[in-house]
XYZ file of C-alpha atoms in Angstrom:
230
model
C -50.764 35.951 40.410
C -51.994 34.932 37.028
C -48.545 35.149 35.113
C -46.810 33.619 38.117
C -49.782 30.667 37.586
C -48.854 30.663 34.242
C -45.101 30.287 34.703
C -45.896 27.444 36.814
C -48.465 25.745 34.408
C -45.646 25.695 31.696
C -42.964 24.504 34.247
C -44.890 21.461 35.264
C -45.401 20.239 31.820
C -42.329 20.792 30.777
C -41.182 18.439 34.014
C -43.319 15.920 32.913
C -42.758 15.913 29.171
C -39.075 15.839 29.675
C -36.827 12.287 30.298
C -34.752 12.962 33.009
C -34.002 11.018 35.559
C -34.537 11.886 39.285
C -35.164 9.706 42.163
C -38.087 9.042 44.539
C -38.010 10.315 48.531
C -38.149 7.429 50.254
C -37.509 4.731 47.629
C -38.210 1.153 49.045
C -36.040 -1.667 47.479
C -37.326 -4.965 48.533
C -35.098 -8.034 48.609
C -35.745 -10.389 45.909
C -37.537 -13.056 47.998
C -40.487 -11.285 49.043
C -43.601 -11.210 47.455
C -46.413 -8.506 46.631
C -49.578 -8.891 47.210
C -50.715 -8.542 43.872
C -48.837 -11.100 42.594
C -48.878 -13.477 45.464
C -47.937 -16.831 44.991
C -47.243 -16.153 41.091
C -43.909 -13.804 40.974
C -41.254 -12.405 43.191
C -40.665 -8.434 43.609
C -37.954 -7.223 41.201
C -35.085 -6.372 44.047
C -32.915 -4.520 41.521
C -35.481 -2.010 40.297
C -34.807 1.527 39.838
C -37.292 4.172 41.473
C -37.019 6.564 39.262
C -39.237 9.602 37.909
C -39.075 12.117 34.583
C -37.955 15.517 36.000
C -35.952 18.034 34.493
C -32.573 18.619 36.029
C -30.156 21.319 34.975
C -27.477 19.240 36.469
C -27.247 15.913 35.326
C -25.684 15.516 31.157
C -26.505 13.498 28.753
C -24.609 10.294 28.022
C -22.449 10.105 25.265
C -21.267 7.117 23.244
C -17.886 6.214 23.578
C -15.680 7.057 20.549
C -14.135 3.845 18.614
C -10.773 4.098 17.677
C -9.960 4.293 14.377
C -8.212 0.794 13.204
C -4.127 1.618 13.083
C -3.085 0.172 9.648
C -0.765 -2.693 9.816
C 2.780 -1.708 8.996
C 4.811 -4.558 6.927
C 8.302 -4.620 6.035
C 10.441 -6.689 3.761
C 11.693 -10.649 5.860
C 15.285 -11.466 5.438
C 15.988 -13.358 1.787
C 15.639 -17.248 1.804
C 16.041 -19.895 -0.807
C 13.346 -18.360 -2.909
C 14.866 -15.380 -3.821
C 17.764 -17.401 -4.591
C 15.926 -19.625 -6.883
C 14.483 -17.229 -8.626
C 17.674 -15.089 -9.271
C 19.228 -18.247 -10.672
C 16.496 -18.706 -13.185
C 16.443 -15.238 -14.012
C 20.420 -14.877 -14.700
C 19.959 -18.434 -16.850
C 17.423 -17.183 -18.898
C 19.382 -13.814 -19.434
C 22.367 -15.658 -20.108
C 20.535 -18.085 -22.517
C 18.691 -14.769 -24.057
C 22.047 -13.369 -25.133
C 24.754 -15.833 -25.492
C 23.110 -19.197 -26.501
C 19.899 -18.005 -28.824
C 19.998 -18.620 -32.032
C 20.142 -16.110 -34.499
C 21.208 -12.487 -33.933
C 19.800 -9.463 -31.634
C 17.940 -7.120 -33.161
C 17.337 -9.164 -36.690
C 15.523 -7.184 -39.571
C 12.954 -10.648 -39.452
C 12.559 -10.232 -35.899
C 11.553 -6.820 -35.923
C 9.290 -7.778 -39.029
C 7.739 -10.434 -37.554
C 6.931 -8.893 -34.442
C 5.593 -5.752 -36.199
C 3.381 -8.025 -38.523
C 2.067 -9.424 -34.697
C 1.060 -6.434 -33.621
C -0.708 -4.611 -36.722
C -2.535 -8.277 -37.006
C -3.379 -9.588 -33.568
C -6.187 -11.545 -35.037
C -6.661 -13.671 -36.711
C -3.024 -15.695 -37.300
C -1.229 -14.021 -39.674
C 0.311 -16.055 -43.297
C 3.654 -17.224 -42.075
C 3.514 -17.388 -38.575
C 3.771 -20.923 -37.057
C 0.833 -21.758 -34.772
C 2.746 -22.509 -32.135
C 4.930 -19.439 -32.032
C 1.152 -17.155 -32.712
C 0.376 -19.489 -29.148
C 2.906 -18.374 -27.045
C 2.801 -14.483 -28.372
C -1.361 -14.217 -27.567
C 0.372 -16.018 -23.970
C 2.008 -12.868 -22.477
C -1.383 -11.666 -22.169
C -2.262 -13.944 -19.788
C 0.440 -14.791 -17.706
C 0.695 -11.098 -16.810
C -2.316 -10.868 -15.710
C -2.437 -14.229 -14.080
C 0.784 -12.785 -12.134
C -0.770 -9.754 -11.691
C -3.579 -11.389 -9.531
C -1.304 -13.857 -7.242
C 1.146 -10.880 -6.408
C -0.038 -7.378 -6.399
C -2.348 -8.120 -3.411
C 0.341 -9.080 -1.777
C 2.660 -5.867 -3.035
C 2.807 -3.975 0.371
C 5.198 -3.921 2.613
C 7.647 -5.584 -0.439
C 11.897 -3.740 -1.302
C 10.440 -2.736 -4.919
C 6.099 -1.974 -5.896
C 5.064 -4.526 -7.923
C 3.068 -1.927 -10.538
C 6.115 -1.692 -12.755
C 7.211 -4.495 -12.743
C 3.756 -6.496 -13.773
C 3.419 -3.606 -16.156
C 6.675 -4.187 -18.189
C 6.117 -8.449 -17.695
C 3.487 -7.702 -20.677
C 6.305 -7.231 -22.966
C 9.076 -8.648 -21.689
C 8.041 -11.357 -19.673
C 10.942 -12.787 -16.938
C 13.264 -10.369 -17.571
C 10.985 -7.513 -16.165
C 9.502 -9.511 -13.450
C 13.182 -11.050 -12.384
C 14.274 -8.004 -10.102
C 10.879 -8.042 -8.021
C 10.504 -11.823 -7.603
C 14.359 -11.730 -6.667
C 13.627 -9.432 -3.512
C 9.750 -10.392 -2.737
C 9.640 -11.415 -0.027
C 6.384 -14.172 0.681
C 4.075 -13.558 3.602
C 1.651 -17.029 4.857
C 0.892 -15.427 8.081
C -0.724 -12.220 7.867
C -3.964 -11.450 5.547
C -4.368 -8.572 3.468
C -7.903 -7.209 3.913
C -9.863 -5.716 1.557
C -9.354 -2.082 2.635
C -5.557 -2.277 2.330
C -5.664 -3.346 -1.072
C -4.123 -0.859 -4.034
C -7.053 0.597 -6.871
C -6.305 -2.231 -9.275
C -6.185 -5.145 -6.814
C -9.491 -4.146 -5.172
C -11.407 -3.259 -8.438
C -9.240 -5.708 -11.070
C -7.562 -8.455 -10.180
C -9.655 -9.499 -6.909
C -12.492 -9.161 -9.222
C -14.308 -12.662 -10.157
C -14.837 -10.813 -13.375
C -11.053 -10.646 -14.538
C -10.921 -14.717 -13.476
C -13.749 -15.516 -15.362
C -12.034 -13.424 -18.484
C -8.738 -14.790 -17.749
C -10.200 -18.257 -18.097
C -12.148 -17.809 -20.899
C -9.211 -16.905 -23.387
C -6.893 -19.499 -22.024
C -9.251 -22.088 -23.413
C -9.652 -19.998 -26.829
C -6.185 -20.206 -27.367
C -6.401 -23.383 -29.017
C -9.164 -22.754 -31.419
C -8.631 -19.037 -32.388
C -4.194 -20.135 -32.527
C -4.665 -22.570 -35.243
C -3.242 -25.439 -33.008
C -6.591 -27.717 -33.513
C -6.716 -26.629 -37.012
């Protein structure tokens, strides 16, 4: 009798200790216009209250959160070609044509090759001999890249061709690199690329306030460290 007291001892605080819910014999709901005693004249009865009391039950489970979905990635693909791409395969086939059939001097010049060798074993400050205009421009393709760089590789998915080479090779070879891309691109105004579909450099580079701020700051050097307000 003693261990069977026992058994029960632990079985009743467990019942109590434990939130489960079970319901009253005999529950009374009361309709929302009548009032207690206790609170006469102050408060009505809450009608919709649940009679309910803690007691372990073997047969009722636990509620589980519903799962969420994860988000399905929006899938983009390349619009038809519009005036655009047409514009910007006409500049790129005038400046090729200009490039090799209307420039003066020759392709491939031993001054050429001098100069720009002289450019890049002195990037700063302006070498002797090179005009401060020309010294302008060449310190230019490193900011127009990355200008470029910032308006359209956010907006590289879903494109015919990745934009990665083709910003890459715009550092030395300006139009003529970026022709091919621009000529297919196709521009989006309706649908916003969030931050978690953005490429490495996008998200950590170019969307950066950082690279703006840099960006900025050497455009308006250009004059002073170029010689042009010499």
């Amino acid at each position: 009798k003693v261990e069977r007291m026992r058994v029960t001892t632990l079985v009743y605080c467990a019942t109590l200790l434990t939130r489960v819910k079970g319901f009253i014999p005999n529950a009374v709901r009361l309709p929302a216009n009548v009032v207690t005693s206790s609170v006469k004249h102050t408060s009505q009865y809450q009608s919709n209250r649940d009679h309910t009391l803690h007691a372990w039950s073997p047969f009722q489970k636990e509620a589980q959160a519903p799962s969420v979905p994860d988000p399905v990635p929006t899938v983009l693909e390349p619009g038809p070609l519009d005036a655009k791409n047409a514009i910007a395969l006409a500049v790129w086939i005038t400046l090729i044509g200009w490039a090799f059939l209307f420039a003066p001097g020759s392709l491939g010049a031993a001054t050429d090759n001098e100069m720009i060798t002289t450019l890049i074993s002195q990037p700063y400050p302006r070498p002797d001999g090179i005009n401060e205009i020309w010294f302008t421009i060449w310190n230019l393709f490193v900011v127009v890249p990355g200008a470029l760089g910032a308006l359209a590789a956010p907006n590289g998915r879903g494109q015919r061709l990745p934009a990665a080479p083709f910003l890459l090779a715009s550092a030395g070879l300006g139009y003529f690199a970026l022709g091919p891309y621009f000529i297919t691109r196709t521009v989006r105004t309706e649908y916003t690329t969030t931050k978690q579909e953005l490429g490495w450099a996008s998200r950590n580079l170019f969307e950066n306030r950082a690279f703006g701020i840099f960006l900025t700051v050497i455009t308006l050097s250009l004059p002073f460290s170029c010689g042009l307000l010499a």
